[in-house]
mmCIF file of C-alpha atoms in Angstrom:
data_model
loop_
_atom_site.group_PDB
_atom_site.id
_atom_site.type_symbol
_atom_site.label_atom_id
_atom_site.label_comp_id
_atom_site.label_asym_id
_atom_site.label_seq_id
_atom_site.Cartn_x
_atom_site.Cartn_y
_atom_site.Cartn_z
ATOM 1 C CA UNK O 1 18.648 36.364 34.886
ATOM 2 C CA UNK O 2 21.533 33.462 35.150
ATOM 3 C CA UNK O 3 21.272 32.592 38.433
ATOM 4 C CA UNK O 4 21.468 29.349 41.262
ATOM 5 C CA UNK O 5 18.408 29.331 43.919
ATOM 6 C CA UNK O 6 18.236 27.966 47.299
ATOM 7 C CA UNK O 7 15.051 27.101 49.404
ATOM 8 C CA UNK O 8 14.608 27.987 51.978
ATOM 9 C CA UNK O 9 16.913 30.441 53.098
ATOM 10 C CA UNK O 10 17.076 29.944 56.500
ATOM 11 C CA UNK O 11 15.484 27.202 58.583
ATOM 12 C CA UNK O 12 15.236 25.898 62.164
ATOM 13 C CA UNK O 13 14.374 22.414 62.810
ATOM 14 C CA UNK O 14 14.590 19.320 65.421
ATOM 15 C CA UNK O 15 16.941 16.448 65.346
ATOM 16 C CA UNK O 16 15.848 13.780 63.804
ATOM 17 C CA UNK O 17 13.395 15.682 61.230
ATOM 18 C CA UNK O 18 13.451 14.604 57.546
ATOM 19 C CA UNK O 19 14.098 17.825 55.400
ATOM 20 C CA UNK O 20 15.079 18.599 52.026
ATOM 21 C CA UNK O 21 16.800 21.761 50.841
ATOM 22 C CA UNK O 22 16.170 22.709 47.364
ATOM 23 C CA UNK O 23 18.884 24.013 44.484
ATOM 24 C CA UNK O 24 17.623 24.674 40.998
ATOM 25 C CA UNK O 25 19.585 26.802 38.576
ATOM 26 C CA UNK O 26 18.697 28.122 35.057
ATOM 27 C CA UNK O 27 22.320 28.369 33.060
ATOM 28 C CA UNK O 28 22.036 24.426 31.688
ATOM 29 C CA UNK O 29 25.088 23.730 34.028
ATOM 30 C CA UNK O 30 25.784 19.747 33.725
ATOM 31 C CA UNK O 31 28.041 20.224 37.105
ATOM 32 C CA UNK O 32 26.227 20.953 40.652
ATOM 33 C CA UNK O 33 27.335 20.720 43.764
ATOM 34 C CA UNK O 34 26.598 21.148 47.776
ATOM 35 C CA UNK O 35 29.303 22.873 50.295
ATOM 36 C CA UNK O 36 29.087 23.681 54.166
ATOM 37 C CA UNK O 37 29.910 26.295 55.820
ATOM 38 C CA UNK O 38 31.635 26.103 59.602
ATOM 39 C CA UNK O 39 33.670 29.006 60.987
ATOM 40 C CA UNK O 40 37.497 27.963 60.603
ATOM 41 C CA UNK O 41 36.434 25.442 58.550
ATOM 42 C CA UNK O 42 35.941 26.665 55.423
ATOM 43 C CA UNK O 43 33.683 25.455 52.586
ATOM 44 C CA UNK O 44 33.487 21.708 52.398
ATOM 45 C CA UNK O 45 32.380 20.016 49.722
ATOM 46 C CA UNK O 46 29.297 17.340 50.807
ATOM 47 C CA UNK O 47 28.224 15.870 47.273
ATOM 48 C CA UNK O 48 28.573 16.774 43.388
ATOM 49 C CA UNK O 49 27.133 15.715 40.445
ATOM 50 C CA UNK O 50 28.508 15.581 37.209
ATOM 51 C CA UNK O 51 25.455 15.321 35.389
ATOM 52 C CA UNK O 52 21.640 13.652 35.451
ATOM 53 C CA UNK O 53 21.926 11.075 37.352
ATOM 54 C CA UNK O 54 25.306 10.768 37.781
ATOM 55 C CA UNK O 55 26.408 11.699 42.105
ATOM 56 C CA UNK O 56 29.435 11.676 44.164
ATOM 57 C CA UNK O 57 30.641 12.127 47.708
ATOM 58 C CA UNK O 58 32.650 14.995 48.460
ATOM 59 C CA UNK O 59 34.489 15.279 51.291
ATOM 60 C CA UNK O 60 31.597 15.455 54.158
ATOM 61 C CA UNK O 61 28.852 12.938 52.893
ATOM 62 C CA UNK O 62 28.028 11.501 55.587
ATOM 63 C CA UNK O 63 24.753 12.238 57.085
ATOM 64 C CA UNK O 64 23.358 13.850 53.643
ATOM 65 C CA UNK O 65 21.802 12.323 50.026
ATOM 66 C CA UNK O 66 21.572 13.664 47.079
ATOM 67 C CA UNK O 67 19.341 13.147 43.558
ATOM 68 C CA UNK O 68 19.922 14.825 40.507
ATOM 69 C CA UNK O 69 17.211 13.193 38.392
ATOM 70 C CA UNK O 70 17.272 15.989 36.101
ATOM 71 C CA UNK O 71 19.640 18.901 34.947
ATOM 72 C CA UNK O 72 18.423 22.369 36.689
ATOM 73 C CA UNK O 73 17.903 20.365 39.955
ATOM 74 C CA UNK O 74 20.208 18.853 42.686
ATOM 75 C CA UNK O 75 18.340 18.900 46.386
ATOM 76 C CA UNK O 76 20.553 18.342 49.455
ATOM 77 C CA UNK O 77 18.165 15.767 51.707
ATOM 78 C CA UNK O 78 18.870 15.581 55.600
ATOM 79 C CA UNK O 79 16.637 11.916 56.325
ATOM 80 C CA UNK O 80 17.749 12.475 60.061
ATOM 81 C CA UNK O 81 19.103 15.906 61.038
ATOM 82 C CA UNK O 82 21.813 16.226 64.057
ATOM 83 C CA UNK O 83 22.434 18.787 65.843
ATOM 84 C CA UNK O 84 26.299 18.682 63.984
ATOM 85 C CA UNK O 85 24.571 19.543 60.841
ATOM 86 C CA UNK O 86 23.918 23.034 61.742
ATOM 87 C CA UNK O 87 25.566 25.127 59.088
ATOM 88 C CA UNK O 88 25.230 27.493 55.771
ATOM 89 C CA UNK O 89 24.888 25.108 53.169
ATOM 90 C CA UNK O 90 25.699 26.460 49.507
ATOM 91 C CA UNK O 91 24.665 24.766 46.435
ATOM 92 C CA UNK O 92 26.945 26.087 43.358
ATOM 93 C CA UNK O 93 26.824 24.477 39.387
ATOM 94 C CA UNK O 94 29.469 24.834 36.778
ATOM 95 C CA UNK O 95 29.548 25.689 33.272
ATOM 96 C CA UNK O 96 30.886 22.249 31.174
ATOM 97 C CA UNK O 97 34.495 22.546 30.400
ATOM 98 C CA UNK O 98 34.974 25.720 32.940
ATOM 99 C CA UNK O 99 36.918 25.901 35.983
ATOM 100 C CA UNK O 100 34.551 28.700 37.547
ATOM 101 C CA UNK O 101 31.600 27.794 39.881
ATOM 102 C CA UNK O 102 28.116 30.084 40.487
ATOM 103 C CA UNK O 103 27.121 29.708 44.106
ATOM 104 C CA UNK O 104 23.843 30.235 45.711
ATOM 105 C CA UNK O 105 22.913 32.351 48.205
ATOM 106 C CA UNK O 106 22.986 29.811 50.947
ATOM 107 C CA UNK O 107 21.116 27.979 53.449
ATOM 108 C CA UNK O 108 21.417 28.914 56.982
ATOM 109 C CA UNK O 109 20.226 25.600 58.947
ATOM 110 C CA UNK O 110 19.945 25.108 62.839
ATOM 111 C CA UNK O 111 19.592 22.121 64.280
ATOM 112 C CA UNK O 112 17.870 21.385 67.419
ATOM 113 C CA UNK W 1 44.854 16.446 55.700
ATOM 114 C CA UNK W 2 44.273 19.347 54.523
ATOM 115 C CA UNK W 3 45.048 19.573 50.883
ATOM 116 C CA UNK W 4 44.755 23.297 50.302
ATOM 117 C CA UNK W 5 45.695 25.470 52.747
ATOM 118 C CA UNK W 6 45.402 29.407 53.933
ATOM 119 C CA UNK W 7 47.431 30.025 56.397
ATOM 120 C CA UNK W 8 46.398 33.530 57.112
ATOM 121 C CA UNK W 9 43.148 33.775 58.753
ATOM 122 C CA UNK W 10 43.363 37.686 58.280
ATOM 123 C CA UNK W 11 44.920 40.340 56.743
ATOM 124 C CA UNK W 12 45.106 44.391 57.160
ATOM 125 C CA UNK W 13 45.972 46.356 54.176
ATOM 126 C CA UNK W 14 46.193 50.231 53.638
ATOM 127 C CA UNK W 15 43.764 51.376 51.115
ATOM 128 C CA UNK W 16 45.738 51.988 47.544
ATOM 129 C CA UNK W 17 48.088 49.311 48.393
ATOM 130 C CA UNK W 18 48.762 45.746 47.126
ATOM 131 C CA UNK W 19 47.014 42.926 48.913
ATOM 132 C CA UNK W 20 48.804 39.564 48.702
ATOM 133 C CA UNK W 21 46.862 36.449 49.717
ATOM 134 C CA UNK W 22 48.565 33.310 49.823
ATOM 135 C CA UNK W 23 47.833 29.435 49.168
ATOM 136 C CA UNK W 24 49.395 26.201 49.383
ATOM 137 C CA UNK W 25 48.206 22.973 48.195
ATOM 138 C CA UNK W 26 49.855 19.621 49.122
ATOM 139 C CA UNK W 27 48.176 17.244 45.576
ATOM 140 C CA UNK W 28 49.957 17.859 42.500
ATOM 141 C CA UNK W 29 46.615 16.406 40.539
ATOM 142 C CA UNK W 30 44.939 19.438 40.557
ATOM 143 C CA UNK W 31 44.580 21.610 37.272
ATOM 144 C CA UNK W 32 42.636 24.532 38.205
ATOM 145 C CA UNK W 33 43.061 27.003 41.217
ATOM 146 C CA UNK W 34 40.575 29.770 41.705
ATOM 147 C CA UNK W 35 39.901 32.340 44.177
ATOM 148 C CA UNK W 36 36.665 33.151 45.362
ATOM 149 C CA UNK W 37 35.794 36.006 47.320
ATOM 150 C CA UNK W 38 32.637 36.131 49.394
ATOM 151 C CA UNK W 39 30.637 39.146 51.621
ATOM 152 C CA UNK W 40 28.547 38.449 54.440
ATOM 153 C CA UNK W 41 25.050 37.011 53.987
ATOM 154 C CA UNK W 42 25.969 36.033 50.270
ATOM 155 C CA UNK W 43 27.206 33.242 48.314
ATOM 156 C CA UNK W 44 31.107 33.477 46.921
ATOM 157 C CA UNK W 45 31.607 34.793 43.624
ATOM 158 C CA UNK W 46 34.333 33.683 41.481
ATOM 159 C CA UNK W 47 37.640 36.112 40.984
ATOM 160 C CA UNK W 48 40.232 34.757 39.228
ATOM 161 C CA UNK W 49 41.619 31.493 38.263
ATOM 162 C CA UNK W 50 44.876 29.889 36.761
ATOM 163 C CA UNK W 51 45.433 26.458 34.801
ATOM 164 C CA UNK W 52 48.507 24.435 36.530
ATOM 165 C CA UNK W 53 49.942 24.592 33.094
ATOM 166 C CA UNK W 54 50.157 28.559 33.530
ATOM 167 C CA UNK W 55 52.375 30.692 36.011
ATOM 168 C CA UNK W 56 50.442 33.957 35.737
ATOM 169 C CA UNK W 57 46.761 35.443 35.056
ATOM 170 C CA UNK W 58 46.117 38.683 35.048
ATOM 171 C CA UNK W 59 42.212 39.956 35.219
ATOM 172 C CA UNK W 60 42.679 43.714 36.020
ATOM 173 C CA UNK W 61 43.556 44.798 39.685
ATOM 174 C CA UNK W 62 43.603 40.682 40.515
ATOM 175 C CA UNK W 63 47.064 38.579 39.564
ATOM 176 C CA UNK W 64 47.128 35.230 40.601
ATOM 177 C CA UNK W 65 50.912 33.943 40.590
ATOM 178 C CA UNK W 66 51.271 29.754 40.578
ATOM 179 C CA UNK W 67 54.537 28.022 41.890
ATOM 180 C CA UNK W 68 53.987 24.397 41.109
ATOM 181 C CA UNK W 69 57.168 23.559 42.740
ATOM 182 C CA UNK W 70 56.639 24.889 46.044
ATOM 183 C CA UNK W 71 53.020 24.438 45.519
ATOM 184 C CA UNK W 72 52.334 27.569 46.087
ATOM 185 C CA UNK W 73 50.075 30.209 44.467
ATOM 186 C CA UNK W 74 49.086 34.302 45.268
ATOM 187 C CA UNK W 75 46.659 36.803 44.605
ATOM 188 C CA UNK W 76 47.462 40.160 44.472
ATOM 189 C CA UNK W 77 44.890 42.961 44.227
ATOM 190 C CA UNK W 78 46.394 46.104 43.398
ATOM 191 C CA UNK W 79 45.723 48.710 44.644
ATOM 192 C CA UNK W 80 43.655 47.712 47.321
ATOM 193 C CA UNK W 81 39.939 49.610 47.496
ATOM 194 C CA UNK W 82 37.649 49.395 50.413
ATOM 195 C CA UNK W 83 35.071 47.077 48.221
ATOM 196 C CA UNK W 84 37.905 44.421 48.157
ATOM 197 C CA UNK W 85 37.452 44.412 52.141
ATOM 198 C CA UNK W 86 35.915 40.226 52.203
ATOM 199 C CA UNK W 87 37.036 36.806 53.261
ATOM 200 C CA UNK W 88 38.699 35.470 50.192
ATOM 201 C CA UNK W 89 38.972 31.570 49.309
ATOM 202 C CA UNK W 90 40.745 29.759 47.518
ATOM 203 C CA UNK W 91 40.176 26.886 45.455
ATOM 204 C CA UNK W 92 41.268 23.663 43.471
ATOM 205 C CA UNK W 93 39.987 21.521 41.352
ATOM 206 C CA UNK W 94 40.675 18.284 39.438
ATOM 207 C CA UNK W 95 38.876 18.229 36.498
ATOM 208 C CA UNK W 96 41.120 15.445 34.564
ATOM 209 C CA UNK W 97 40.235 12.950 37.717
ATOM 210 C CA UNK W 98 37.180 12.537 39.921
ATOM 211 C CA UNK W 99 36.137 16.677 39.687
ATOM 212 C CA UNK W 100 36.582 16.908 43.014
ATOM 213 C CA UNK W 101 36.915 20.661 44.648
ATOM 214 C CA UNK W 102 38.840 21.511 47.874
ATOM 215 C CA UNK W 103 38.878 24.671 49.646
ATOM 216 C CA UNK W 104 40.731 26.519 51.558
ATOM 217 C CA UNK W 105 39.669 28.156 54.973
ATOM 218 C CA UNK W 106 39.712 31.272 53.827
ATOM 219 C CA UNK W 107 41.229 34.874 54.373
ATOM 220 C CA UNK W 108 39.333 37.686 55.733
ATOM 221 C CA UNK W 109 40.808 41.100 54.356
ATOM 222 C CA UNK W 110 40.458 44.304 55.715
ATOM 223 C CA UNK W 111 41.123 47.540 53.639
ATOM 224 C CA UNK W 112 41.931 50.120 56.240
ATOM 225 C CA UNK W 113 41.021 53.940 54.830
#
């Protein structure tokens, strides 16, 4: 089944605790990216990569990395949570050549 | 700045009738706009989307209608059914530049029976 996975689905952590958040997906999609989630804020887009190795800030980097050292895989790393990064984080990859997106199932993270 | 933009947060619609969401965007570099409509406790799922070289795509009960002068585009979902009751996004996208993708807020719809 074509699909995007996150792990772990939910997770509750302290500030200032690396963490990593995985995203794999099986389609051969060359574009991936990572959004958050805030209530009247919308989906915002924290980093995307185009392909292997290739990264880019979206518009809420900061506080985040990224890899994408090879195709099916782009984690989302948090080196030093705050409590401001407590959101649902979706990671979604694209088709090349196509508009659409497939998104994840999401992350929900709390930050303490 | 905001560069797409619901202005709706919500919207009530009778069951069998049309649903119209709207969307501006303030960048004229973007060439795709897409709705996405998402349930609770799931990722969003693509809907419908229209090149900026279009005015109109139809997929079934979804239209999406693009103004590039006012910068405006629609989605209308007729007629409504109770499964279309989600928060709908929308969505653009610059694939001829950086591949950037902006979203909207969102609109959450109710279908009322």
């Amino acid at each position: 089944e074509a699909q995007v996975t996150q792990n772990p689905r939910y997770l509750i952590t302290v500030t200032g605790k690396k963490l990593t958040v995985t995203c794999s997906q099986n389609m051969n999609h060359e574009y991936m990216s990572w959004y958050r989630q805030d209530p009247g804020l919308g989906l915002r887009q924290i980093y995307y990569s185009m392909n292997v190795e290739v990264t880019d800030k979206g518009d809420v980097p900061e506080g985040y990395k990224v890899s994408r050292k090879e195709k099916r895989n782009f984690p989302l790393i948090l080196e030093s949570p705050s409590p401001n990064q407590t959101s649902l984080y979706f990671c979604a990859s694209s088709p090349p050549f196509q508009e659409t997106q497939y998104f994840g199932p999401g992350t929900r993270l709390l930050v303490l | 700045d905001q560069q797409v933009k619901q202005n709706s947060p919500s919207l009530s619609v009778q069951e069998g009738r049309i649903s119209i969401l709207n969307c501006d965007y303030t960048n004229s570099m973007f060439d795709y706009f897409l709705w996405y409509k998402k349930y609770p406790a799931e990722g969003p799922t693509f809907l419908i989307s229209i090149s900026s070289i279009k005015d109109k795509n139809e997929d079934g009960r979804f239209t999406v209608f693009l103004n590039k002068s006012a910068k405006h585009l629609s989605l209308h979902i007729v007629p409504s059914q109770p499964g279309d009751s989600a928060v709908y996004f929308c969505a653009a996208r610059r694939m001829n530049r950086d591949d950037k993708i902006i979203f909207g807020k969102g609109t959450r719809l109710h279908i009322l029976p």
